[in-house]
Tab-separated table of C-alpha atoms in Angstrom:
chain	number	residue	atom	x	y	z
P	138	MET	CA	-0.175	-0.078	-0.254
P	139	ASP	CA	1.214	3.375	-0.888
P	140	CYS	CA	0.685	6.410	0.541
P	141	ASP	CA	-1.943	8.129	-1.503
P	142	THR	CA	-3.878	4.891	-1.655
P	143	TYR	CA	-3.830	5.171	2.660
P	144	ILE	CA	-4.966	8.440	2.349
P	145	ASP	CA	-7.295	8.642	-0.246
P	146	ARG	CA	-8.986	5.385	0.452
P	147	TYR	CA	-8.597	4.200	4.232
P	148	LEU	CA	-7.452	6.791	6.239
P	149	SER	CA	-11.104	8.276	7.443
P	150	ALA	CA	-12.599	4.906	7.389
P	151	HIS	CA	-9.420	3.884	9.661
P	152	VAL	CA	-10.064	6.645	12.176
P	153	ASP	CA	-13.783	5.928	12.295
P	154	GLY	CA	-13.114	2.206	13.196
P	155	GLU	CA	-14.762	1.046	9.782
P	156	LEU	CA	-12.112	-0.680	8.552
P	157	SER	CA	-12.272	-4.638	8.164
P	158	GLY	CA	-9.627	-6.950	9.949
P	159	ASP	CA	-8.006	-7.590	6.647
P	160	GLU	CA	-7.834	-3.839	5.688
P	161	THR	CA	-7.183	-2.698	8.910
P	162	ARG	CA	-3.946	-5.471	9.191
P	163	ALA	CA	-2.962	-3.632	5.809
P	164	VAL	CA	-3.142	-0.183	6.662
P	165	GLU	CA	-0.943	-0.376	10.183
P	166	LYS	CA	1.855	-2.537	7.865
P	167	HIS	CA	2.114	0.782	6.153
P	168	LEU	CA	1.729	2.919	8.762
P	169	ALA	CA	4.739	1.056	10.683
P	170	GLY	CA	6.862	2.210	7.932
P	171	CYS	CA	5.752	5.363	7.133
P	172	ALA	CA	6.398	8.278	9.408
P	173	ASN	CA	4.621	10.820	7.138
P	174	CYS	CA	1.317	8.430	7.307
P	175	ARG	CA	1.424	8.561	10.899
P	176	VAL	CA	1.215	12.056	11.687
P	177	ARG	CA	-1.502	12.309	8.767
P	178	TYR	CA	-3.073	10.054	10.980
P	179	ALA	CA	-2.796	11.620	13.884
P	180	GLU	CA	-4.042	14.877	12.371
P	181	GLU	CA	-7.028	12.991	10.993
P	182	ARG	CA	-7.717	11.920	14.397
P	183	ALA	CA	-7.303	15.479	15.965
P	184	VAL	CA	-9.778	16.941	13.498
P	185	LYS	CA	-12.432	14.187	14.194
P	186	ALA	CA	-12.146	14.991	17.790
P	187	MET	CA	-12.408	18.663	17.479
P	188	VAL	CA	-15.421	18.135	15.465
P	189	ARG	CA	-16.660	15.795	18.345
P	190	GLU	CA	-15.666	18.249	21.593
P	191	ARG	CA	-16.308	21.839	20.112
P	192	ALA	CA	-18.786	21.592	17.259
P	193	ARG	CA	-21.686	23.514	18.901
P	194	ARG	CA	-24.728	21.423	20.847
P	195	TYR	CA	-27.973	23.123	21.834
P	196	GLU	CA	-29.808	22.266	24.885
P	197	THR	CA	-33.642	21.811	24.257
P	198	PRO	CA	-35.448	24.871	25.636
P	199	VAL	CA	-37.899	24.224	28.652
P	200	GLN	CA	-40.640	25.566	26.526
P	201	VAL	CA	-39.731	23.006	23.637
P	202	ARG	CA	-39.754	20.313	25.487
P	203	GLY	CA	-43.014	20.927	27.612
P	204	SER	CA	-44.771	21.407	24.409
P	205	ILE	CA	-43.268	18.366	23.019
P	206	LEU	CA	-44.567	16.676	26.305
P	207	ALA	CA	-47.946	18.131	25.858
P	208	ALA	CA	-48.090	17.020	22.194
P	209	LEU	CA	-47.307	13.522	23.374
P	210	ASP	CA	-50.424	13.701	25.672
P	211	ALA	CA	-52.488	14.840	22.710
P	212	VAL	CA	-51.638	11.842	21.053
P	213	ASP	CA	-52.384	9.679	23.941
P	214	SER	CA	-55.567	11.215	24.406
P	215	GLY	CA	-56.492	11.161	20.957
P	216	ALA	CA	-55.418	7.566	20.595
P	217	ARG	CA	-57.917	6.600	23.588
P	218	ALA	CA	-60.568	8.671	21.911
P	219	GLY	CA	-59.772	6.710	18.771
P	220	ASP	CA	-59.101	3.072	20.396
P	221	ARG	CA	-63.157	3.712	21.251
P	222	ALA	CA	-64.173	3.830	17.603
P	223	GLY	CA	-61.236	1.352	16.630
P	224	HIS	CA	-58.880	3.957	14.777
P	225	ALA	CA	-56.015	4.048	16.900
P	226	ASP	CA	-52.827	6.431	15.667
P	227	ARG	CA	-54.622	8.219	13.140
P	228	PRO	CA	-52.241	9.578	10.604
P	229	GLY	CA	-54.329	12.872	10.810
P	230	PHE	CA	-52.561	13.717	14.098
P	231	SER	CA	-49.530	14.743	12.243
P	232	VAL	CA	-50.803	18.043	11.697
P	233	ILE	CA	-50.344	19.399	14.883
P	234	ARG	CA	-47.267	21.077	15.411
P	235	ARG	CA	-45.876	22.522	18.728
P	236	ALA	CA	-48.603	21.164	20.409
P	237	ARG	CA	-50.516	24.236	20.392
P	238	LEU	CA	-53.681	22.653	19.015
P	239	TRP	CA	-54.603	20.226	21.579
P	240	LEU	CA	-58.302	20.482	21.322
P	241	PRO	CA	-58.828	20.029	17.733
P	242	VAL	CA	-57.259	16.460	18.445
P	243	ALA	CA	-60.075	15.367	20.615
P	244	LEU	CA	-62.729	17.180	18.327
P	245	ALA	CA	-61.534	15.805	15.095
P	246	ALA	CA	-62.058	12.642	16.122
P	247	ALA	CA	-65.887	13.609	16.938
P	248	ALA	CA	-65.966	14.883	13.638
P	249	MET	CA	-64.881	11.818	12.200
P	250	PHE	CA	-66.835	9.357	13.958
P	251	ALA	CA	-69.962	11.252	15.287
P	252	PHE	CA	-69.608	10.287	18.734
P	253	VAL	CA	-72.460	12.519	19.649
P	254	MET	CA	-74.955	12.421	22.290
P	255	LEU	CA	-77.769	14.529	21.846
P	256	HIS	CA	-79.978	14.824	25.086
P	257	GLY	CA	-83.294	16.452	23.352
P	258	GLY	CA	-84.634	19.489	24.715
P	259	ASN	CA	-85.901	19.016	28.073
P	260	VAL	CA	-82.438	18.844	29.721
P	261	PRO	CA	-82.290	20.892	33.230
P	262	PRO	CA	-79.962	23.862	33.060
P	263	ALA	CA	-76.511	22.947	34.801
P	264	GLY	CA	-76.329	24.128	38.749
P	265	ALA	CA	-74.116	26.811	39.947
P	266	VAL	CA	-70.665	26.110	38.827
P	267	PRO	CA	-68.024	28.068	40.298
P	268	ALA	CA	-65.421	27.406	37.462
P	269	PHE	CA	-67.951	28.571	34.965
P	270	ASP	CA	-69.074	31.660	36.941
P	271	SER	CA	-65.266	32.562	37.176
P	272	ALA	CA	-65.159	32.483	33.352
P	273	LEU	CA	-68.377	34.189	32.762
P	274	GLU	CA	-67.299	37.146	34.653
P	275	ARG	CA	-63.977	37.313	32.684
P	276	TYR	CA	-65.516	37.071	29.505
P	277	GLU	CA	-68.180	40.104	30.190
P	278	ILE	CA	-64.863	41.964	31.282
P	279	PHE	CA	-63.048	40.871	28.246
P	280	ASN	CA	-65.776	41.765	26.109
P	281	ALA	CA	-66.078	45.419	27.282
P	282	HIS	CA	-62.217	45.669	27.183
P	283	PHE	CA	-59.435	42.924	26.695
P	284	VAL	CA	-55.751	43.986	27.350
P	285	PRO	CA	-53.365	41.094	26.679
P	286	ASN	CA	-50.467	40.536	29.698
P	287	VAL	CA	-48.425	38.104	27.828
P	288	PRO	CA	-46.658	38.477	24.471
P	289	SER	CA	-49.468	37.957	21.900
P	290	ALA	CA	-47.656	38.359	18.829
P	291	SER	CA	-48.332	35.162	17.979
P	292	PRO	CA	-49.951	31.552	19.281
P	293	ALA	CA	-46.511	30.646	19.876
P	294	ASP	CA	-45.789	33.579	22.160
P	295	ILE	CA	-48.581	33.064	24.136
P	296	SER	CA	-48.336	29.125	24.365
P	297	ASP	CA	-44.878	30.142	25.491
P	298	ALA	CA	-45.871	32.380	27.879
P	299	TYR	CA	-48.346	30.226	29.632
P	300	LEU	CA	-45.899	27.332	29.543
P	301	GLY	CA	-43.406	29.542	31.243
P	302	HIS	CA	-45.967	29.610	34.057
P	303	LYS	CA	-46.878	26.040	34.082
P	304	MET	CA	-50.166	26.595	32.359
P	305	PRO	CA	-51.293	24.308	29.580
P	306	GLY	CA	-49.666	25.691	26.379
P	307	LEU	CA	-52.088	24.172	23.993
P	308	LEU	CA	-54.462	26.602	22.321
P	309	TRP	CA	-57.661	26.299	19.962
P	310	ASN	CA	-56.849	27.380	16.689
P	311	LEU	CA	-60.350	29.001	15.614
P	312	GLN	CA	-58.820	30.734	12.704
P	313	PRO	CA	-60.965	28.527	10.205
P	314	SER	CA	-64.041	29.419	11.937
P	315	GLY	CA	-63.684	33.166	11.740
P	316	TYR	CA	-62.253	33.503	15.228
P	317	ARG	CA	-59.003	35.780	15.370
P	318	LEU	CA	-56.618	35.303	18.294
P	319	VAL	CA	-56.728	38.602	20.145
P	320	GLY	CA	-54.438	37.592	22.938
P	321	GLY	CA	-53.835	35.867	26.176
P	322	ARG	CA	-53.735	36.770	29.723
P	323	LEU	CA	-52.461	35.300	33.134
P	324	GLU	CA	-54.574	36.205	36.127
P	325	ARG	CA	-55.217	34.921	39.628
P	326	LEU	CA	-58.234	33.621	40.816
P	327	ASP	CA	-60.109	34.580	43.938
P	328	ASP	CA	-58.809	31.059	45.396
P	329	GLY	CA	-55.349	32.480	44.719
P	330	SER	CA	-54.576	30.035	41.686
P	331	LEU	CA	-53.513	30.701	38.178
P	332	ALA	CA	-55.654	30.532	35.208
P	333	ALA	CA	-54.835	31.512	31.847
P	334	PHE	CA	-57.476	33.196	29.476
P	335	THR	CA	-57.221	33.264	25.636
P	336	PHE	CA	-59.882	35.582	24.041
P	337	TYR	CA	-61.156	35.330	20.262
P	338	ARG	CA	-62.638	37.941	18.020
P	339	GLY	CA	-64.885	37.202	15.016
P	340	GLU	CA	-67.248	39.043	13.014
P	341	GLU	CA	-70.119	37.415	14.777
P	342	GLY	CA	-68.913	37.196	18.371
P	343	THR	CA	-66.119	36.316	20.881
P	344	ILE	CA	-64.830	33.345	22.567
P	345	LEU	CA	-62.802	32.781	25.670
P	346	CYS	CA	-60.801	29.970	26.660
P	347	ALA	CA	-59.937	29.503	30.196
P	348	PHE	CA	-57.565	27.309	31.689
P	349	MET	CA	-58.234	26.553	35.092
P	350	LYS	CA	-57.177	24.478	38.024
P	351	ALA	CA	-59.556	21.538	37.772
P	352	HIS	CA	-59.553	20.841	41.599
P	353	GLY	CA	-60.950	17.509	41.396
P	354	MET	CA	-63.896	19.031	39.640
P	355	GLN	CA	-66.261	16.655	38.383
P	356	MET	CA	-68.176	17.352	34.923
P	357	PRO	CA	-71.355	18.723	36.292
P	358	GLU	CA	-74.704	17.126	35.029
P	359	GLY	CA	-76.922	18.720	32.962
P	360	ALA	CA	-74.680	18.829	29.714
P	361	THR	CA	-76.550	19.375	26.550
P	362	GLN	CA	-74.360	17.426	24.275
P	363	ILE	CA	-71.117	15.241	25.177
P	364	VAL	CA	-68.655	15.499	21.982
P	365	ALA	CA	-65.560	13.290	22.790
P	366	GLY	CA	-65.069	14.124	26.065
P	367	HIS	CA	-66.120	17.884	25.542
P	368	ASN	CA	-69.368	18.487	27.541
P	369	TYR	CA	-71.175	21.311	26.344
P	370	TYR	CA	-73.869	23.416	28.656
P	371	LYS	CA	-76.249	25.976	28.083
P	372	TYR	CA	-75.370	28.092	31.259
P	373	LYS	CA	-76.984	31.592	32.525
P	374	GLY	CA	-77.746	32.318	28.661
P	375	TYR	CA	-74.270	31.536	27.742
P	376	SER	CA	-72.616	28.372	25.883
P	377	VAL	CA	-70.224	26.753	28.148
P	378	CYS	CA	-67.866	23.825	26.906
P	379	LEU	CA	-65.898	22.221	29.284
P	380	SER	CA	-63.271	19.487	29.004
P	381	TYR	CA	-60.251	18.368	30.952
P	382	TYR	CA	-56.774	19.020	30.041
P	383	PRO	CA	-54.540	15.821	29.474
P	384	ARG	CA	-51.842	16.876	31.814
P	385	GLY	CA	-51.728	18.685	35.170
P	386	ASP	CA	-54.987	18.873	36.627
P	387	PHE	CA	-56.621	21.799	34.516
P	388	ILE	CA	-59.893	22.103	32.781
P	389	CYS	CA	-60.717	24.089	29.975
P	390	VAL	CA	-63.673	26.067	29.907
P	391	LEU	CA	-64.978	27.719	26.821
P	392	VAL	CA	-67.342	30.296	26.850
P	393	SER	CA	-69.328	32.284	24.057
P	394	ARG	CA	-72.570	34.053	23.638
P	395	LYS	CA	-73.501	32.047	20.609
P	396	THR	CA	-76.082	29.914	21.016
P	397	MET	CA	-75.177	26.227	21.299
P	398	PRO	CA	-75.873	24.690	17.765
P	399	TYR	CA	-73.742	27.273	16.190
P	400	PHE	CA	-71.192	27.127	18.310
P	401	ILE	CA	-70.552	23.507	18.050
P	402	GLN	CA	-70.745	23.777	14.512
P	403	ASP	CA	-68.175	26.409	14.473
P	404	ILE	CA	-65.836	24.624	17.084
P	405	LEU	CA	-66.067	21.529	14.918
P	406	GLY	CA	-65.265	23.179	11.835
P	407	SER	CA	-62.023	24.527	13.488
P	408	SER	CA	-60.719	21.375	14.092
P	409	LEU	CA	-60.421	20.133	10.244
J	67	MET	CA	-39.282	-11.910	15.407
J	68	ALA	CA	-37.503	-8.609	17.096
J	69	LEU	CA	-38.844	-7.064	19.859
J	70	LYS	CA	-40.847	-3.670	18.955
J	71	GLY	CA	-40.551	-0.509	20.548
J	72	GLY	CA	-43.754	-0.902	22.555
J	73	THR	CA	-47.203	-0.752	22.087
J	74	GLY	CA	-50.344	0.500	24.229
J	75	ASP	CA	-50.061	1.928	27.501
J	76	ASP	CA	-46.337	1.186	27.873
J	77	ARG	CA	-45.647	2.985	24.913
J	78	ARG	CA	-45.283	6.350	26.653
J	79	LYS	CA	-43.026	5.171	29.501
J	80	ARG	CA	-40.804	3.529	27.008
J	81	PHE	CA	-40.624	6.250	24.641
J	82	GLU	CA	-39.774	8.408	27.603
J	83	GLU	CA	-37.078	6.001	28.608
J	84	GLU	CA	-35.700	5.203	25.130
J	85	ALA	CA	-36.249	7.885	22.590
J	86	LEU	CA	-36.440	11.433	25.159
J	87	PRO	CA	-32.983	11.323	26.139
J	88	HIS	CA	-32.250	12.095	22.572
J	89	LEU	CA	-33.926	15.039	22.491
J	90	ASP	CA	-31.074	17.618	22.722
J	91	ALA	CA	-29.076	15.759	20.032
J	92	LEU	CA	-32.269	16.056	18.077
J	93	TYR	CA	-32.504	19.533	18.603
J	94	THR	CA	-28.675	20.090	18.007
J	95	MET	CA	-29.534	18.460	14.493
J	96	ALA	CA	-32.518	20.586	14.045
J	97	MET	CA	-31.301	23.747	14.915
J	98	ARG	CA	-28.269	22.838	12.317
J	99	LEU	CA	-30.771	21.968	9.742
J	100	ALA	CA	-33.664	24.530	9.966
J	101	ARG	CA	-31.320	27.359	11.324
J	102	ASN	CA	-33.800	29.170	13.247
J	103	PRO	CA	-35.292	28.344	16.493
J	104	ASP	CA	-38.961	28.355	15.697
J	105	ASP	CA	-38.287	26.087	12.614
J	106	ALA	CA	-35.945	23.844	14.657
J	107	HIS	CA	-38.891	23.730	17.353
J	108	ASP	CA	-41.585	22.861	14.460
J	109	LEU	CA	-39.272	20.278	12.978
J	110	LEU	CA	-38.342	18.501	16.691
J	111	GLN	CA	-42.020	18.237	17.420
J	112	GLU	CA	-42.716	16.830	14.487
J	113	THR	CA	-40.127	14.180	14.756
J	114	ALA	CA	-40.949	13.503	18.096
J	115	LEU	CA	-44.547	12.960	17.326
J	116	ARG	CA	-44.105	10.944	14.297
J	117	ALA	CA	-41.733	8.734	16.153
J	118	TYR	CA	-44.339	8.216	19.051
J	119	ARG	CA	-46.912	7.349	16.602
J	120	PHE	CA	-44.542	4.907	15.137
J	121	PHE	CA	-42.712	3.752	18.003
J	122	HIS	CA	-43.893	0.152	17.448
J	123	GLN	CA	-42.060	-0.093	14.484
J	124	PHE	CA	-38.605	0.595	16.527
J	125	GLU	CA	-36.489	-2.533	17.177
J	126	VAL	CA	-35.240	-2.912	20.392
J	127	GLY	CA	-31.689	-3.288	20.754
J	128	THR	CA	-31.051	-1.041	17.515
J	129	ASN	CA	-29.471	2.429	17.755
J	130	CYS	CA	-32.536	4.687	19.111
J	131	ARG	CA	-30.701	7.685	18.015
J	132	ALA	CA	-30.280	6.582	14.513
J	133	TRP	CA	-33.723	5.649	14.039
J	134	LEU	CA	-34.754	9.228	15.353
J	135	LEU	CA	-32.343	10.819	13.128
J	136	THR	CA	-33.527	9.343	10.036
J	137	ILE	CA	-37.068	10.278	10.998
J	138	LEU	CA	-35.911	14.193	11.609
J	139	PHE	CA	-33.875	14.071	8.123
J	140	ASN	CA	-37.058	12.675	6.505
J	141	ASN	CA	-39.265	15.237	8.170
J	142	PHE	CA	-36.846	18.432	7.232
J	143	ARG	CA	-36.487	16.703	3.389
J	144	ASN	CA	-40.191	16.529	3.372
J	145	GLY	CA	-40.818	20.036	3.770
J	146	TYR	CA	-38.890	21.854	6.413
J	147	ARG	CA	-35.896	22.910	4.073
J	148	LYS	CA	-36.645	26.521	3.875
J	149	THR	CA	-35.630	28.736	0.793
J	150	SER	CA	-34.084	31.141	2.926
J	151	ARG	CA	-31.433	29.296	4.251
J	152	GLU	CA	-27.870	30.632	3.055
J	153	GLN	CA	-26.832	28.303	0.746
J	154	PRO	CA	-23.284	26.743	2.031
J	155	ALA	CA	-20.406	26.339	-0.858
J	156	SER	CA	-21.359	23.965	-3.047
J	157	THR	CA	-17.997	23.105	-4.596
J	158	ALA	CA	-14.541	22.604	-3.291
J	159	GLU	CA	-13.402	25.694	-4.968
J	160	ASP	CA	-16.239	27.962	-3.265
J	161	PHE	CA	-15.284	26.660	-0.303
J	162	GLU	CA	-11.561	27.361	-0.422
J	163	HIS	CA	-12.559	30.645	-1.550
J	164	LYS	CA	-14.696	31.473	1.619
J	165	ILE	CA	-12.171	30.153	3.636
J	166	GLU	CA	-9.556	32.427	2.396
J	167	ILE	CA	-11.916	35.347	2.956
J	168	GLU	CA	-12.391	34.308	6.286
J	169	SER	CA	-8.997	34.149	7.099
J	170	MET	CA	-8.188	37.640	5.701
J	171	ARG	CA	-10.760	38.990	8.028
J	172	GLY	CA	-8.511	38.312	10.715
J	173	ASN	CA	-11.325	38.223	13.169
J	174	HIS	CA	-9.502	35.418	15.484
J	175	ALA	CA	-8.505	35.373	19.201
J	176	GLU	CA	-5.147	36.292	20.345
J	177	SER	CA	-2.447	34.021	18.836
J	178	ASN	CA	-1.576	31.227	20.836
J	179	PRO	CA	1.632	28.681	20.641
J	180	GLU	CA	-0.435	25.522	20.143
J	181	THR	CA	-0.328	22.699	17.450
J	182	LEU	CA	-3.325	21.974	15.450
J	183	LEU	CA	-3.385	18.549	17.158
J	184	SER	CA	-4.458	20.160	20.368
J	185	GLY	CA	-7.009	22.365	18.938
J	186	ARG	CA	-7.449	24.282	22.009
J	187	GLY	CA	-9.698	27.511	21.724
J	188	MET	CA	-10.656	26.471	18.034
J	189	GLU	CA	-14.577	26.478	18.957
J	190	GLN	CA	-15.318	29.737	16.518
J	191	GLU	CA	-13.072	28.361	14.015
J	192	VAL	CA	-14.541	24.578	13.951
J	193	GLU	CA	-17.979	26.255	13.907
J	194	ALA	CA	-17.069	28.477	10.970
J	195	ALA	CA	-15.402	25.568	9.073
J	196	LEU	CA	-18.461	23.248	9.313
J	197	GLY	CA	-20.985	25.919	8.508
J	198	LYS	CA	-18.779	26.399	5.144
J	199	LEU	CA	-18.698	22.739	4.270
J	200	PRO	CA	-21.045	21.570	1.443
J	201	GLU	CA	-24.333	20.844	3.449
J	202	GLU	CA	-23.759	17.010	2.680
J	203	PHE	CA	-20.295	16.797	3.546
J	204	CYS	CA	-21.026	18.056	6.700
J	205	GLU	CA	-24.038	16.375	7.898
J	206	ALA	CA	-22.031	12.943	7.254
J	207	LEU	CA	-19.278	14.186	9.794
J	208	LEU	CA	-21.679	15.531	12.473
J	209	LEU	CA	-23.408	12.027	12.485
J	210	VAL	CA	-20.095	10.101	12.402
J	211	ASP	CA	-17.978	12.310	14.953
J	212	VAL	CA	-20.800	14.007	17.148
J	213	GLU	CA	-23.731	11.346	17.011
J	214	GLU	CA	-21.017	8.634	16.693
J	215	LEU	CA	-22.837	6.677	14.039
J	216	SER	CA	-21.658	3.524	12.082
J	217	TYR	CA	-21.356	4.303	8.244
J	218	GLN	CA	-24.011	1.915	7.858
J	219	GLU	CA	-26.398	3.804	10.156
J	220	ILE	CA	-25.815	6.945	8.582
J	221	SER	CA	-26.315	5.208	4.971
J	222	GLY	CA	-29.862	4.757	6.826
J	223	VAL	CA	-30.262	8.300	8.001
J	224	LEU	CA	-29.493	10.063	4.775
J	225	ASN	CA	-30.858	7.135	2.555
J	226	ILE	CA	-27.421	7.073	0.658
J	227	PRO	CA	-25.231	4.195	-0.345
J	228	ILE	CA	-22.216	3.000	2.369
J	229	GLY	CA	-19.946	3.804	-0.404
J	230	THR	CA	-21.200	7.400	-0.320
J	231	VAL	CA	-21.175	7.879	3.089
J	232	LYS	CA	-17.631	6.807	3.332
J	233	SER	CA	-16.712	9.556	0.317
J	234	ARG	CA	-18.595	12.212	2.200
J	235	VAL	CA	-16.555	11.936	5.569
J	236	SER	CA	-13.449	11.206	3.730
J	237	ARG	CA	-14.165	14.680	1.783
J	238	GLY	CA	-15.546	16.515	4.342
J	239	ARG	CA	-12.866	15.748	6.954
J	240	ALA	CA	-10.247	16.939	4.400
J	241	MET	CA	-11.824	20.094	3.845
J	242	LEU	CA	-12.531	20.535	7.367
J	243	ARG	CA	-8.661	19.639	7.846
J	244	GLU	CA	-7.679	22.206	5.232
J	245	ALA	CA	-9.374	24.874	6.767
J	246	LEU	CA	-8.604	24.413	10.386
J	247	THR	CA	-5.121	24.134	8.890
J	248	GLU	CA	-5.625	27.642	7.408
J	249	TYR	CA	-7.185	29.163	10.619
J	250	ALA	CA	-4.382	27.763	12.418
J	251	LYS	CA	-1.780	29.401	10.768
J	252	GLU	CA	-3.643	32.763	10.564
J	253	ARG	CA	-3.800	32.817	14.258
J	254	GLY	CA	-0.206	31.505	14.827
J	255	ILE	CA	-1.181	28.571	16.231
J	256	ILE	CA	1.089	26.302	13.568
J	257	ARG	CA	3.568	27.790	11.289
J	258	SER	CA	3.210	27.818	7.481
């Protein structure tokens, strides 16, 4: 073996430990008698070591890690919803990016499998639900005047801000239904717990999404419809949708003044 | 039949144990490919979700990092490649030209009487040289040197024949050596 052959054909693979037994013996025989190639081999190793040790490495930002875990949660909950209908691992879940579209996952399943229970027209209204009252109160205040208190230039900003305060980072995408995301607010409720409010405005009205601590809350009786784990209520003249967030003991309460049939139609539309 | 990566209720637990420890490696590669944090985030998230959904296809005992990187590269090729990305030098001549220009700027730390073999203080130079390598050479080098994949595994990750892996690594490392030597001369680390 001559020097050119060694350097052109074997050097890199030699350094990378990719030579066969026969090849290794041949190159070692050459190196034993060639000082120049021994230096060349040492330099090649040095270049490899430099890349290994000095190439920049990045640590996954906490928010990114958090949103990935949340996205896995969404797949888990979606798969469970799908299991019931015999469609686990539906490929369509791949449209989720950054875990910012949690709710449509379950709702997409609903639209697909039409897993809708209608209770008819004689349902008693839900009794007093403190979580609903908190959300309704904010909804009225925000309708009059909404000022975001977290960066709200994009859904990603809002999501990052929520995650930064250990709140759910997944947001409804209501754009397809004509509801523009206005912004997000983090506020403390009367009991001192943190809540995240995301406000949407469309030509026909507004929607508030409130993430609050569940505190072990049960689904109240009196739902008018149950769509893939989302319970819909007529409550004090508002349409309210309650669901459990898949991680960390949170509930999601959606409030709108729009009547329920239109509301549901819009929400379903947002998921596809 | 080979053991697979898990289905049903244990999937999450096994995914967190086997796949998530490689998240930083994936994020690093995503940052290199996408070149900005937002796109890297999207690419990483898409990769993690896809890996999770198809985790039953992962064969236990094989290299999980290589499997994840395969998904990452596939995702990148299938839609995350940004036109805004700065085009790296595409030929060896361009590459050498860029290195010359870079050296002439003289924007380096103070001279240091070390040899190229020690490479101390060469962080910026390594990054600069890697950044100017033709993309496919840089990817192959990072996969073998940083991620410590075998040529066989890289062949799978990049979907290219093993002979191509070998030549890209060899060529890329030679170019890198040349560039680093230039930088080292420039800084007086080694004499011309």
